[in-house]
CSV table of C-alpha atoms in Angstrom, one decimal:
chain,number,residue,atom,x,y,z
A,774,MET,CA,1.5,-14.2,-25.6
A,775,ILE,CA,2.1,-17.3,-24.3
A,776,PHE,CA,-2.2,-17.6,-23.4
A,777,SER,CA,-2.9,-16.0,-27.4
A,778,ASP,CA,-4.6,-19.3,-28.6
A,779,TYR,CA,-7.2,-18.9,-25.1
A,780,ASN,CA,-8.1,-14.8,-26.8
A,781,LYS,CA,-7.1,-13.8,-22.6
A,782,LEU,CA,-6.4,-10.6,-22.6
A,783,ASN,CA,-5.2,-11.5,-18.6
A,784,ILE,CA,-4.3,-13.9,-16.4
A,785,THR,CA,-6.1,-14.0,-12.6
A,786,PHE,CA,-5.3,-16.8,-9.8
A,787,CYS,CA,-8.2,-17.9,-7.4
A,788,GLY,CA,-8.5,-19.6,-4.3
A,789,MET,CA,-8.3,-20.0,-0.8
A,790,MET,CA,-7.1,-17.3,1.5
A,791,GLY,CA,-3.3,-18.9,2.3
A,792,SER,CA,-3.2,-21.0,-1.0
A,793,GLY,CA,-0.6,-19.0,-2.1
A,794,LYS,CA,-2.4,-16.3,-5.2
A,795,SER,CA,-0.5,-13.2,-4.0
A,796,LEU,CA,3.3,-14.9,-4.0
A,797,ILE,CA,2.9,-16.8,-7.0
A,798,GLY,CA,1.1,-14.0,-8.8
A,799,LYS,CA,4.1,-11.6,-8.8
A,800,LYS,CA,6.0,-13.7,-9.3
A,801,PHE,CA,4.4,-15.7,-12.1
A,802,ALA,CA,3.9,-11.8,-13.7
A,803,LYS,CA,7.4,-11.1,-13.3
A,804,ILE,CA,8.0,-13.6,-15.4
A,805,ILE,CA,6.2,-13.4,-18.3
A,806,ASP,CA,5.9,-9.5,-18.1
A,807,PHE,CA,2.6,-8.3,-16.9
A,808,ASN,CA,1.7,-6.1,-14.4
A,809,PHE,CA,0.9,-7.2,-10.8
A,810,LEU,CA,-2.2,-6.5,-9.1
A,811,ASP,CA,-3.2,-8.2,-5.7
A,812,THR,CA,-6.6,-7.1,-5.6
A,813,ASP,CA,-7.6,-6.9,-1.1
A,814,SER,CA,-4.3,-4.9,-1.2
A,815,PHE,CA,-5.9,-2.8,-4.1
A,816,ILE,CA,-8.8,-2.0,-2.4
A,817,GLU,CA,-6.7,-1.9,0.9
A,818,LYS,CA,-5.1,1.3,-1.0
A,819,LYS,CA,-7.7,2.7,-2.2
A,820,THR,CA,-9.9,3.1,0.7
A,821,GLY,CA,-7.3,3.6,2.9
A,822,LYS,CA,-9.1,1.2,4.7
A,823,SER,CA,-7.6,-3.2,5.9
A,824,ILE,CA,-10.3,-5.5,4.9
A,825,ASN,CA,-10.0,-6.1,8.7
A,826,GLN,CA,-11.5,-2.4,9.4
A,827,ILE,CA,-13.7,-2.5,5.9
A,828,PHE,CA,-15.8,-5.7,7.2
A,829,ASN,CA,-15.8,-4.3,11.5
A,830,GLU,CA,-16.9,-1.0,9.7
A,831,SER,CA,-19.0,-1.1,6.9
A,832,GLY,CA,-19.9,-5.4,6.8
A,833,GLU,CA,-18.8,-7.7,4.5
A,834,ILE,CA,-21.5,-7.0,1.5
A,835,PHE,CA,-20.3,-4.0,1.3
A,836,PHE,CA,-16.5,-5.5,1.0
A,837,ARG,CA,-17.9,-7.4,-1.8
A,838,GLU,CA,-19.4,-4.7,-3.7
A,839,LEU,CA,-16.2,-3.3,-4.1
A,840,GLU,CA,-14.2,-5.8,-5.1
A,841,GLU,CA,-16.9,-6.5,-7.8
A,842,ASN,CA,-16.1,-2.5,-8.9
A,843,TYR,CA,-12.3,-2.3,-8.8
A,844,ILE,CA,-11.6,-6.3,-9.8
A,845,SER,CA,-14.3,-5.1,-13.0
A,846,LYS,CA,-12.1,-2.2,-13.9
A,847,ILE,CA,-9.2,-3.6,-13.9
A,848,LEU,CA,-9.8,-7.0,-15.6
A,849,ASN,CA,-10.9,-4.8,-19.1
A,850,LYS,CA,-7.4,-3.5,-19.4
A,851,LYS,CA,-4.9,-6.5,-20.2
A,852,ASN,CA,-2.0,-7.7,-19.6
A,853,TYR,CA,-2.4,-8.0,-15.7
A,854,VAL,CA,-2.3,-11.2,-13.7
A,855,LEU,CA,-4.7,-10.6,-10.3
A,856,SER,CA,-4.6,-12.4,-7.4
A,857,LEU,CA,-7.8,-12.3,-6.7
A,858,GLY,CA,-9.7,-12.3,-3.4
A,859,GLY,CA,-10.5,-15.6,-1.3
A,860,GLY,CA,-14.1,-15.2,-2.2
A,861,VAL,CA,-14.2,-13.1,-6.1
A,862,MET,CA,-15.3,-16.7,-7.5
A,863,ASN,CA,-19.0,-16.2,-5.3
A,864,ASN,CA,-19.9,-13.4,-6.9
A,865,LEU,CA,-21.3,-14.7,-10.4
A,866,ASN,CA,-21.0,-11.0,-12.8
A,867,LEU,CA,-17.4,-11.3,-11.1
A,868,ARG,CA,-17.2,-14.8,-12.5
A,869,ASN,CA,-18.8,-14.4,-15.6
A,870,ILE,CA,-16.2,-11.3,-16.3
A,871,ILE,CA,-13.1,-13.2,-15.1
A,872,LYS,CA,-13.8,-16.1,-17.6
A,873,LYS,CA,-14.3,-13.6,-20.5
A,874,ASN,CA,-11.3,-11.8,-20.0
A,875,SER,CA,-8.7,-13.8,-18.5
A,876,TYR,CA,-7.4,-16.6,-18.2
A,877,ASN,CA,-8.4,-18.0,-14.2
A,878,ILE,CA,-5.7,-20.4,-12.7
A,879,TYR,CA,-7.5,-22.4,-9.2
A,880,LEU,CA,-4.3,-23.1,-6.7
A,881,GLU,CA,-5.8,-25.7,-4.8
A,882,VAL,CA,-4.3,-26.6,-1.7
A,883,GLU,CA,-5.6,-28.8,1.1
A,884,LEU,CA,-6.9,-27.8,4.3
A,885,SER,CA,-4.4,-29.2,6.9
A,886,ILE,CA,-2.1,-27.0,4.7
A,887,LEU,CA,-4.1,-24.0,4.8
A,888,SER,CA,-5.1,-24.4,8.3
A,889,LYS,CA,-1.1,-24.3,9.2
A,890,ARG,CA,-0.3,-21.3,7.0
A,891,LEU,CA,-3.8,-19.2,8.5
A,892,GLU,CA,-2.8,-20.3,12.2
A,893,SER,CA,-0.5,-16.3,12.9
A,894,SER,CA,-2.8,-14.5,10.4
A,895,LYS,CA,-4.2,-11.3,12.2
A,896,ASN,CA,-5.7,-9.9,9.3
A,897,ARG,CA,-7.9,-12.3,7.2
A,898,PRO,CA,-11.9,-11.0,9.0
A,899,LEU,CA,-13.5,-14.3,7.7
A,900,ILE,CA,-10.9,-16.5,10.7
A,901,ASN,CA,-10.4,-14.5,13.0
A,902,ASN,CA,-11.0,-15.2,17.1
A,903,ILE,CA,-12.6,-19.2,15.6
A,904,ASN,CA,-12.1,-22.6,14.5
A,905,ILE,CA,-9.7,-22.2,11.8
A,906,LYS,CA,-9.6,-25.7,10.1
A,907,LYS,CA,-13.6,-25.4,10.8
A,908,LYS,CA,-14.5,-22.4,9.3
A,909,LEU,CA,-12.0,-23.5,6.4
A,910,ASN,CA,-13.6,-26.4,5.8
A,911,LYS,CA,-16.9,-24.3,5.5
A,912,LEU,CA,-15.9,-21.8,2.8
A,913,ILE,CA,-13.6,-24.7,0.7
A,914,LYS,CA,-17.4,-26.4,0.6
A,915,GLU,CA,-19.0,-23.6,-0.3
A,916,ARG,CA,-16.2,-22.2,-2.7
A,917,GLU,CA,-15.1,-24.9,-4.1
A,918,ASN,CA,-17.8,-25.4,-7.0
A,919,PHE,CA,-16.7,-21.9,-8.7
A,920,TYR,CA,-12.3,-22.6,-8.0
A,921,LYS,CA,-13.1,-25.8,-10.0
A,922,GLN,CA,-14.4,-23.6,-12.8
A,923,ALA,CA,-11.5,-22.0,-13.4
A,924,ASP,CA,-9.0,-23.0,-16.9
A,925,LEU,CA,-6.6,-24.4,-15.3
A,926,THR,CA,-6.6,-25.6,-11.0
A,927,ILE,CA,-2.8,-25.9,-10.1
A,928,LYS,CA,-1.6,-27.9,-7.0
A,929,ASN,CA,0.0,-25.5,-4.4
A,930,ASP,CA,1.4,-28.1,-1.8
A,931,LYS,CA,4.9,-27.7,-2.1
A,932,LYS,CA,7.7,-25.0,-2.6
A,933,ILE,CA,6.7,-22.5,-4.2
A,934,SER,CA,9.1,-22.7,-7.6
A,935,ASP,CA,7.2,-25.9,-7.7
A,936,THR,CA,3.9,-23.9,-7.7
A,937,ILE,CA,5.3,-22.1,-10.9
């Protein structure tokens, strides 16, 4: 295994929404022959509801509980590449599980590029019907210290092939 020197079972990608975690994670999993899982898509599949629906019907706290429940179980398996939801790293328990059971990669993207990537997104409850740049800036300030605790930070401001 490529990360055997780190004694890790899985690889996780963390970062802001729009940072490319799902796209990069999926391609990277193919390269190293691991299973790929996007945690937001997984939660949608398990609940039969979109992330927007979960937020609207049950609230963010309920969604974060679902996230913790599912992600902690998946990370007890091995040979997975996980694309983590943008807010996962705010959860101390999940940070500890991620640190223990995965090699965590932070995909860092400049605010201006993130806001451009997300300007037409309709399925992200934290940025619906608000000033996207202002909200992203606030979220980055809240989350960046947690993201920077990753095992590796990679800038993802250019082409996917460059990042991979």
